[in-house]
Coordinates of C-alpha atoms and ligand atoms in Angstrom, one line a residue:
M7 CA 141.1 47.4 134.4
K8 CA 137.7 45.8 134.8
R9 CA 135.8 44.1 132.0
R10 CA 132.6 43.5 133.9
I11 CA 131.2 45.7 136.6
D12 CA 128.5 44.2 138.7
L13 CA 126.4 45.8 141.4
N14 CA 125.4 43.8 144.5
E15 CA 121.7 43.0 144.9
K16 CA 121.6 45.3 147.9
D17 CA 122.9 48.2 145.9
I18 CA 120.0 48.2 143.4
P19 CA 118.5 51.7 143.2
K20 CA 115.4 52.0 145.4
Q21 CA 113.9 55.0 143.5
W22 CA 113.2 55.9 139.9
Y23 CA 114.3 59.3 138.6
N24 CA 111.6 61.6 137.3
I25 CA 113.1 64.2 135.0
Q26 CA 109.9 66.2 135.0
A27 CA 111.2 67.8 138.2
D28 CA 114.3 69.2 136.4
M29 CA 113.3 69.9 132.8
P30 CA 114.1 73.4 131.6
N31 CA 110.8 73.5 129.8
P32 CA 107.9 71.3 130.9
V33 CA 106.3 68.7 128.6
P34 CA 103.1 70.3 127.1
P35 CA 100.0 68.6 128.4
P36 CA 98.2 66.0 126.2
L37 CA 95.1 67.6 124.5
N38 CA 91.6 66.3 124.0
P39 CA 91.3 66.2 120.2
A40 CA 87.6 67.1 120.3
T41 CA 88.1 70.4 122.3
G42 CA 91.8 71.2 122.0
Q43 CA 91.9 71.5 125.8
P44 CA 94.3 69.7 128.1
I45 CA 92.9 66.3 129.2
T46 CA 92.3 65.7 132.9
P47 CA 93.5 62.6 134.7
D48 CA 89.9 61.3 135.1
M49 CA 89.5 61.2 131.3
L50 CA 92.3 58.6 131.3
A51 CA 90.8 56.5 134.1
P52 CA 89.0 54.0 131.8
V53 CA 92.3 53.3 130.1
F54 CA 95.0 53.3 132.8
P55 CA 94.8 52.6 136.6
M56 CA 94.9 55.9 138.6
N57 CA 98.2 55.1 140.3
L58 CA 100.0 55.0 136.9
I59 CA 98.1 58.2 135.8
E60 CA 99.4 59.9 138.9
Q61 CA 103.0 58.9 137.9
E62 CA 102.3 60.1 134.4
V63 CA 101.7 63.7 135.6
S64 CA 104.0 63.7 138.7
T65 CA 106.7 66.2 139.1
E66 CA 108.3 64.5 142.2
R67 CA 112.0 64.1 141.4
W68 CA 112.4 60.7 143.1
I69 CA 109.7 58.0 143.1
N70 CA 110.1 55.0 145.4
I71 CA 110.2 51.6 143.8
P72 CA 107.7 49.4 145.6
D73 CA 109.3 46.4 147.4
E74 CA 107.2 43.9 145.4
V75 CA 108.7 45.4 142.2
L76 CA 112.2 45.4 143.5
E77 CA 111.8 41.7 144.4
K78 CA 110.8 40.9 140.8
Y79 CA 113.6 43.1 139.4
L80 CA 116.1 40.9 141.3
I81 CA 115.2 38.1 138.9
W82 CA 117.6 39.7 136.5
R83 CA 118.8 43.0 137.9
P84 CA 121.1 44.7 138.6
T85 CA 122.3 44.1 135.0
P86 CA 126.0 43.9 134.2
L87 CA 127.9 46.8 132.8
Y88 CA 130.7 45.6 130.5
R89 CA 133.7 47.3 129.0
A90 CA 133.8 46.3 125.4
T91 CA 137.6 45.8 125.3
F92 CA 137.5 43.4 122.3
L93 CA 135.5 45.9 120.2
E94 CA 137.8 48.7 121.3
K95 CA 140.8 46.7 120.2
Y96 CA 139.2 45.8 116.9
L97 CA 138.5 49.5 116.2
G98 CA 142.0 50.5 117.5
T99 CA 140.3 53.3 119.4
P100 CA 141.5 55.2 122.4
A101 CA 137.9 55.5 123.5
K102 CA 136.6 53.3 126.4
I103 CA 133.3 51.7 125.5
Y104 CA 131.0 50.6 128.2
F105 CA 127.7 48.9 127.5
K106 CA 124.8 48.1 129.9
N107 CA 123.4 44.6 129.1
E108 CA 119.6 44.8 129.2
G109 CA 119.4 41.6 127.2
V110 CA 119.8 39.5 130.4
S111 CA 116.1 39.9 131.3
P112 CA 113.7 36.9 130.9
A113 CA 112.2 38.5 127.8
G114 CA 115.6 39.5 126.4
S115 CA 115.3 43.3 126.5
H116 CA 114.8 46.3 128.7
K117 CA 111.0 46.2 128.4
P118 CA 110.4 44.1 131.6
N119 CA 111.6 47.1 133.6
T120 CA 108.3 48.8 133.0
A121 CA 106.2 45.7 132.4
I122 CA 106.9 44.5 135.9
A123 CA 106.1 47.9 137.4
Q124 CA 102.9 48.3 135.3
A125 CA 101.6 44.8 136.2
Y126 CA 102.2 45.6 139.8
Y127 CA 100.4 49.0 139.8
N128 CA 97.4 47.4 137.9
K129 CA 97.3 44.6 140.4
V130 CA 97.3 46.8 143.5
F131 CA 94.6 49.0 141.9
G132 CA 92.4 45.9 141.7
I133 CA 92.7 45.3 137.9
K134 CA 92.4 41.6 136.9
R135 CA 93.2 41.7 133.2
I136 CA 95.3 43.8 130.8
A137 CA 95.0 44.3 127.0
T138 CA 98.0 45.5 125.0
E139 CA 99.4 45.5 121.5
T140 CA 102.7 44.3 120.2
G141 CA 104.5 44.9 116.9
A142 CA 107.5 42.5 116.6
G143 CA 106.4 40.8 119.9
Q144 CA 109.0 42.1 122.4
W145 CA 106.6 44.2 124.4
G146 CA 104.0 41.4 124.3
S147 CA 106.5 38.9 125.7
A148 CA 107.8 41.3 128.4
L149 CA 104.2 42.0 129.6
S150 CA 103.3 38.3 129.4
F151 CA 106.2 37.6 131.8
A152 CA 105.2 40.4 134.1
C153 CA 101.5 39.6 134.2
N154 CA 102.3 36.0 134.9
Q155 CA 104.5 37.1 137.9
F156 CA 101.6 39.1 139.4
G157 CA 98.8 36.7 138.5
L158 CA 97.0 38.9 135.9
E159 CA 95.4 37.8 132.7
L160 CA 96.8 39.3 129.5
K161 CA 95.5 39.6 125.9
V162 CA 98.0 40.7 123.3
Y163 CA 97.0 42.0 119.8
M164 CA 99.9 41.3 117.6
V165 CA 100.4 42.9 114.2
R166 CA 99.3 40.1 111.8
I167 CA 102.4 40.3 109.6
S168 CA 104.7 39.8 112.6
F169 CA 102.3 37.2 114.1
N170 CA 102.9 35.1 110.9
Q171 CA 106.6 35.9 110.6
K172 CA 107.6 35.5 114.2
P173 CA 106.0 32.4 115.7
Y174 CA 108.6 32.2 118.5
R175 CA 107.5 35.4 120.1
K176 CA 103.9 34.2 120.3
L177 CA 105.2 31.0 121.9
M178 CA 107.0 33.0 124.6
M179 CA 103.8 34.8 125.4
E180 CA 101.8 31.6 125.5
T181 CA 104.4 29.9 127.7
W182 CA 103.9 32.7 130.2
G183 CA 100.2 32.1 130.0
A184 CA 99.0 35.1 127.9
K185 CA 96.6 35.0 124.9
C186 CA 98.0 36.3 121.7
V187 CA 95.8 37.0 118.6
P188 CA 96.7 38.5 115.2
S189 CA 95.5 42.1 114.6
P190 CA 93.3 43.1 113.0
S191 CA 91.2 40.6 114.8
P192 CA 87.4 39.8 114.7
D193 CA 87.3 40.5 118.5
T194 CA 86.9 44.3 118.3
N195 CA 84.9 46.9 116.3
A196 CA 88.2 48.4 115.1
G197 CA 89.5 45.0 114.0
R198 CA 86.3 44.0 112.3
K199 CA 86.3 47.3 110.3
F200 CA 89.8 46.7 108.9
L201 CA 89.0 43.0 108.2
A202 CA 85.9 44.0 106.3
Q203 CA 88.2 46.1 104.0
N204 CA 90.7 43.3 103.6
P205 CA 90.4 39.8 105.2
D206 CA 94.2 39.4 104.8
H207 CA 95.0 42.8 106.3
P208 CA 98.7 42.7 107.4
G209 CA 97.9 45.0 110.3
S210 CA 99.9 47.9 111.8
L211 CA 100.9 49.0 115.2
G212 CA 98.3 51.8 115.1
I213 CA 95.5 49.4 114.4
A214 CA 96.6 47.0 117.1
I215 CA 96.7 49.9 119.6
S216 CA 93.2 50.8 118.7
E217 CA 92.0 47.3 119.3
A218 CA 93.8 46.9 122.6
I219 CA 92.3 50.2 123.9
E220 CA 88.8 49.3 122.8
D221 CA 89.2 45.9 124.5
A222 CA 90.4 47.4 127.7
V223 CA 87.7 50.1 128.1
T224 CA 84.9 47.7 127.2
T225 CA 85.9 44.7 129.3
K226 CA 85.3 44.4 133.1
D227 CA 88.2 45.0 135.4
S228 CA 90.5 45.6 132.4
R229 CA 93.0 48.3 131.6
Y230 CA 95.4 49.0 128.7
S231 CA 99.2 49.1 128.9
L232 CA 101.8 50.7 126.7
G233 CA 105.4 49.7 126.5
S234 CA 107.1 53.0 125.5
V235 CA 106.5 56.7 124.8
L236 CA 104.6 57.7 128.0
N237 CA 106.2 59.5 130.9
H238 CA 105.6 56.7 133.4
V239 CA 107.3 54.2 131.1
L240 CA 110.4 56.3 130.8
L241 CA 110.4 56.8 134.5
H242 CA 110.5 53.0 135.1
Q243 CA 113.3 52.6 132.6
T244 CA 115.6 55.1 134.6
I245 CA 116.7 52.1 136.7
I246 CA 119.1 51.5 133.7
G247 CA 120.9 54.8 133.9
L248 CA 120.8 54.9 137.8
E249 CA 122.5 51.5 138.0
A250 CA 125.0 52.5 135.3
Q251 CA 125.9 55.7 137.3
K252 CA 126.7 53.6 140.4
Q253 CA 128.7 51.1 138.3
L254 CA 130.8 53.7 136.6
E255 CA 131.3 55.6 139.9
A256 CA 132.6 52.3 141.4
I257 CA 135.5 52.3 138.9
G258 CA 136.0 56.1 138.9
E259 CA 134.6 56.7 135.5
Y260 CA 132.1 59.2 134.1
P261 CA 130.9 59.2 130.5
D262 CA 131.6 61.9 127.9
I263 CA 129.0 60.3 125.5
V264 CA 125.8 58.5 126.3
I265 CA 124.1 56.6 123.5
G266 CA 120.8 54.6 123.1
C267 CA 118.6 53.5 120.2
A268 CA 115.2 55.2 120.0
G269 CA 111.9 53.8 118.8
G270 CA 109.4 55.3 121.2
G271 CA 112.3 56.5 123.3
S272 CA 112.1 54.4 126.5
N273 CA 115.4 52.5 126.6
F274 CA 117.3 55.5 125.4
A275 CA 115.6 57.6 128.1
G276 CA 116.2 54.9 130.6
V277 CA 120.0 55.1 130.2
A278 CA 120.1 58.9 129.4
L279 CA 117.8 60.7 131.7
P280 CA 119.9 60.4 134.9
F281 CA 122.9 61.8 133.0
I282 CA 120.8 64.5 131.4
R283 CA 120.0 65.6 134.9
D284 CA 123.8 66.1 135.4
K285 CA 123.9 67.9 132.1
I286 CA 121.2 70.3 133.1
H287 CA 123.3 71.0 136.1
G288 CA 126.4 71.8 134.0
K289 CA 128.1 68.6 133.2
N290 CA 129.6 68.4 129.8
I291 CA 128.1 65.3 128.2
H292 CA 127.0 64.5 124.7
V293 CA 123.8 62.5 124.6
I294 CA 122.8 60.8 121.4
A295 CA 119.6 59.1 120.3
A296 CA 120.0 56.7 117.3
E297 CA 116.9 56.1 115.1
P298 CA 116.4 54.4 111.7
S299 CA 116.7 56.6 108.6
S300 CA 113.6 54.8 107.3
C301 CA 111.5 56.0 110.3
P302 CA 113.3 59.3 111.2
S303 CA 110.8 61.0 113.6
M304 CA 113.4 63.2 115.4
T305 CA 115.7 63.9 112.5
K306 CA 113.1 64.5 109.7
G307 CA 109.8 64.9 111.6
I308 CA 108.4 68.0 113.2
Y309 CA 107.6 68.9 116.8
N310 CA 103.9 69.1 116.8
Y311 CA 100.7 67.7 118.4
D312 CA 99.7 64.4 116.9
F313 CA 97.7 61.3 117.7
G314 CA 99.6 58.4 119.2
D315 CA 97.7 55.9 117.0
T316 CA 96.4 55.5 113.5
A317 CA 92.8 55.2 114.4
E318 CA 92.9 58.6 116.3
T319 CA 91.7 57.1 119.6
T320 CA 94.4 58.6 121.8
P321 CA 94.8 62.2 123.1
L322 CA 97.0 64.5 121.1
L323 CA 100.7 64.4 122.3
A324 CA 103.3 67.1 121.8
M325 CA 106.1 65.1 120.2
H326 CA 108.4 64.7 117.2
T327 CA 106.3 62.9 114.6
L328 CA 106.1 61.9 111.0
G329 CA 102.3 62.0 111.2
H330 CA 100.1 59.2 112.5
N331 CA 99.2 58.1 109.0
F332 CA 102.9 57.2 108.3
V333 CA 103.4 53.6 107.5
P334 CA 107.1 52.7 108.1
A335 CA 109.0 50.4 105.8
P336 CA 109.1 46.8 107.0
I337 CA 112.7 47.1 108.4
H338 CA 113.8 44.4 110.8
A339 CA 114.2 46.7 113.8
G340 CA 110.4 46.3 114.5
G341 CA 110.7 48.1 117.8
L342 CA 111.9 51.3 116.1
R343 CA 109.0 51.5 113.7
Y344 CA 106.9 54.2 115.4
H345 CA 105.7 57.4 113.8
G346 CA 106.3 59.5 116.9
M347 CA 108.7 59.9 119.8
A348 CA 108.2 60.1 123.6
P349 CA 107.1 63.7 124.6
I350 CA 109.8 63.9 127.2
V351 CA 112.5 63.0 124.7
S352 CA 111.0 65.3 122.1
R353 CA 111.0 68.3 124.5
L354 CA 114.7 67.6 125.4
V355 CA 115.6 67.4 121.7
M356 CA 114.0 70.8 121.3
D357 CA 116.1 72.1 124.2
K358 CA 119.3 70.7 122.6
L359 CA 120.0 68.4 125.5
I360 CA 119.8 65.4 123.1
E361 CA 121.2 65.0 119.7
P362 CA 119.2 62.7 117.4
R363 CA 120.9 60.8 114.6
A364 CA 119.6 58.5 111.9
Y365 CA 121.3 55.3 110.7
S366 CA 120.4 53.1 107.7
Q367 CA 119.5 49.4 108.0
L368 CA 122.7 48.1 106.3
E369 CA 125.1 50.1 108.5
T370 CA 123.3 49.0 111.6
F371 CA 123.5 45.3 110.7
A372 CA 127.2 45.7 109.8
A373 CA 127.7 47.2 113.3
G374 CA 125.7 44.4 114.9
V375 CA 127.8 41.7 113.2
T376 CA 131.0 43.5 114.2
F377 CA 129.8 43.5 117.8
A378 CA 128.8 39.8 117.7
R379 CA 132.3 39.0 116.2
T380 CA 134.2 40.9 118.9
E381 CA 132.1 41.0 122.1
G382 CA 130.2 37.7 121.3
F383 CA 126.6 38.7 122.2
I384 CA 124.3 38.9 119.2
P385 CA 122.4 42.2 119.5
A386 CA 118.7 42.9 118.6
P387 CA 118.3 44.7 115.3
E388 CA 117.1 47.8 117.3
T389 CA 120.2 47.7 119.5
N390 CA 122.3 47.7 116.3
H391 CA 121.4 51.4 115.9
A392 CA 123.1 52.3 119.2
I393 CA 126.1 50.2 118.2
A394 CA 126.4 51.9 114.8
C395 CA 126.5 55.2 116.7
T396 CA 129.0 54.0 119.3
I397 CA 131.3 52.7 116.6
E398 CA 131.0 56.1 114.8
E399 CA 131.9 57.9 118.0
A400 CA 134.8 55.5 118.8
K401 CA 136.3 56.1 115.3
K402 CA 135.9 59.9 115.8
A403 CA 137.8 59.6 119.1
K404 CA 140.5 57.7 117.2
E405 CA 140.9 60.4 114.6
E406 CA 141.0 63.1 117.3
G407 CA 143.3 61.0 119.5
K408 CA 141.0 61.5 122.5
E409 CA 140.4 58.9 125.3
K410 CA 136.6 59.4 125.4
V411 CA 134.4 57.4 127.7
I412 CA 131.3 56.1 125.9
L413 CA 128.3 54.5 127.6
M414 CA 125.9 52.6 125.4
N415 CA 122.6 50.9 126.3
W416 CA 122.6 47.4 124.9
S417 CA 118.8 47.2 124.8
G418 CA 118.4 43.5 124.0
H419 CA 119.6 40.4 122.3
G420 CA 118.8 39.2 118.8
I421 CA 118.3 35.5 119.4
I422 CA 114.6 35.6 118.4
D423 CA 115.5 37.8 115.4
L424 CA 117.9 35.5 113.6
A425 CA 115.8 35.7 110.4
A426 CA 116.9 39.4 110.2
Y427 CA 120.5 38.3 110.4
D428 CA 119.8 35.6 107.8
A429 CA 118.5 38.4 105.4
Y430 CA 121.6 40.5 106.1
L431 CA 124.2 37.7 105.8
S432 CA 122.7 36.4 102.6
G433 CA 122.7 39.9 101.0
K434 CA 118.9 40.2 100.9
L435 CA 118.7 43.3 103.1
D436 CA 118.5 46.7 101.5
D437 CA 118.7 50.3 102.7
Y438 CA 115.6 52.3 102.7
V439 CA 115.8 56.0 103.3
L440 CA 112.4 57.8 103.6
P441 CA 112.3 60.2 100.6
D442 CA 112.1 63.9 101.4
N443 CA 109.0 64.5 99.2
E444 CA 107.1 61.8 101.0
I445 CA 108.1 63.4 104.3
Q446 CA 106.8 66.8 103.1
G447 CA 103.4 65.2 102.3
L448 CA 103.1 63.6 105.7
L449 CA 104.1 66.7 107.6
K450 CA 101.6 68.8 105.7
E451 CA 98.8 66.7 107.1
L452 CA 99.9 67.8 110.6
E453 CA 99.1 71.4 109.9
K454 CA 95.5 70.9 111.2
Y455 CA 96.8 70.0 114.7
P456 CA 98.1 72.6 117.3
K457 CA 101.7 73.5 117.6
P458 CA 103.0 73.1 121.1
Ligands
LIG521 C1 111.3 47.7 121.9 C2 112.8 47.7 121.8 C3 113.4 48.9 121.4 C4 112.8 50.2 121.1 O1 111.9 50.7 122.0 P1 112.2 52.0 122.9 O2 110.9 52.3 123.6 O3 112.6 53.1 122.0 O4 113.2 51.6 123.8 C5 114.8 48.9 121.4 N1 115.5 47.8 121.6 C6 114.9 46.6 121.9 C7 115.7 45.4 122.1 C8 113.5 46.6 122.0 O5 112.9 45.4 122.3

C-alpha cells in the first residue's frame, strides 16, 4: 500500500480539460443587463485580455498548457496525492481516503493554478498591470506571486475588515511586490461613494470587485482578473483532477466518491470535472460539492440570472445564487462567502451530475481539527468543509461495510488562518445557519431577472 503517490515532473498534464465540450446542456450565455441580450466577446475586451475571453467561450475539449505556464507550475506541481491512512484508522472505516494536497503551492492553496495562467495570458497580450479584489486575501496573494513571476504590476483591493484582521496576507502580497489597499478605497468612484456613506465602511467582496473593475477599465494597459467562478478559471484548475487521475491509475484505483469545498466553485471543479467527464460517459461516481450552511447558494439558492457583484457592474450570469445583495455572515471560511456559484458547476448541479451539501461552521472545524490530529497538516477553514463531507462519507461506508474509494481535494493549508482555529479552540465560534425567511426575501428580489 502506498501512502504518498507522486507524479514525475515529466508526467505533468500538458493540456487542461474543458468540460464545455461534453456538457449535456451548455452553459447559458452571460447577458447584457441593459438589453437582456447575450453579451459579445468584444464587450468584455476592456475587462479581460482577448486570449482569456476566447478560453471563456471555447468548446475545445483539450486546451494546451503553454510551456511558460508549465515551467512555472513546476515550482510546486505535480502536487502529491496522499492516502489518509491515519484518518482512516481513527475513523475505523473500510473506505480508502485519498487527498490531493494543493496546499504546497507558494501561496498555500490551489489558486496559483489559475493565477499563473492568467498572468501569462495577460503578459503575452501586452498587458502591463492587473487590478483585482480579494476577500480574505488568498486570491490576492496567489495573483501577487503570479504577477511577480511574469513581471506584471498588481493592485489588490482587499475588503477592509479582512485587511485589518489579516495583516499577514497583505504582507505576503507586498513581499511579492504587489500593492494592496483596503476597500472601499478613495482611489475609485465606487470606493469614494461607499466611503462618503460611511468612512469606516467594513467593505464587501462585491464592492471590492466593483473597484477593481473600474480601476482596470480606466487605467492604461490594465485588465481585471477574477480568481474563481468564470469558465476559464475552472479550466485552469482541471490540472488538479487530471493529475489525480494519473496518480490513482498508477496504483490501480478509481474513486467512487469525489469531494471538494465550493465557494465560487473553482477548486471543486478542478478536482471534479475530469471525473464528471467519465460520469457523463457512464462511470458510476458520486460527486459532492460542500458549501457552508451560512452561505448556501447551491442548497438553498435558486438557479437564475444574477449579477456577479453587488454594484451591478458585471454581466448577468446563469448560476445558483442567493441574490447579489446577500451579505454572508462573517464566517472564517472567507473563500466560501460568495452569493453565487460558477455557471458550469450550477448547470451540472441542475443536471444532477453534482450533489451539493451544506455544512455548519462548527462541524467543519471539528473535522479540520480531527484531520490535523491524524494526518498532521492543518487545513484552511474552507478545506474543512470538504473534510467534513469526507468524514461523513467514510462513516457511511463503515455503517454499510463497503470499501469505498474517496478522493478529496485538500484545497489549502490554514497556517495564515490560525486566528480562526483560536476562535474554535477557545469555544468562541458559533454556528450560523441562514434562516429560511431571510432566504425567501433574498430570492424574491431575483424575480426581476431572467430565468435561464
Ligand atoms: C479560495 C479558496 C477556496 C474557495 O474558492 P473556490 O473558487 O470555490 O475554490 C477554497 N479553499 C481555499 C484554500 C481557498 O483559498
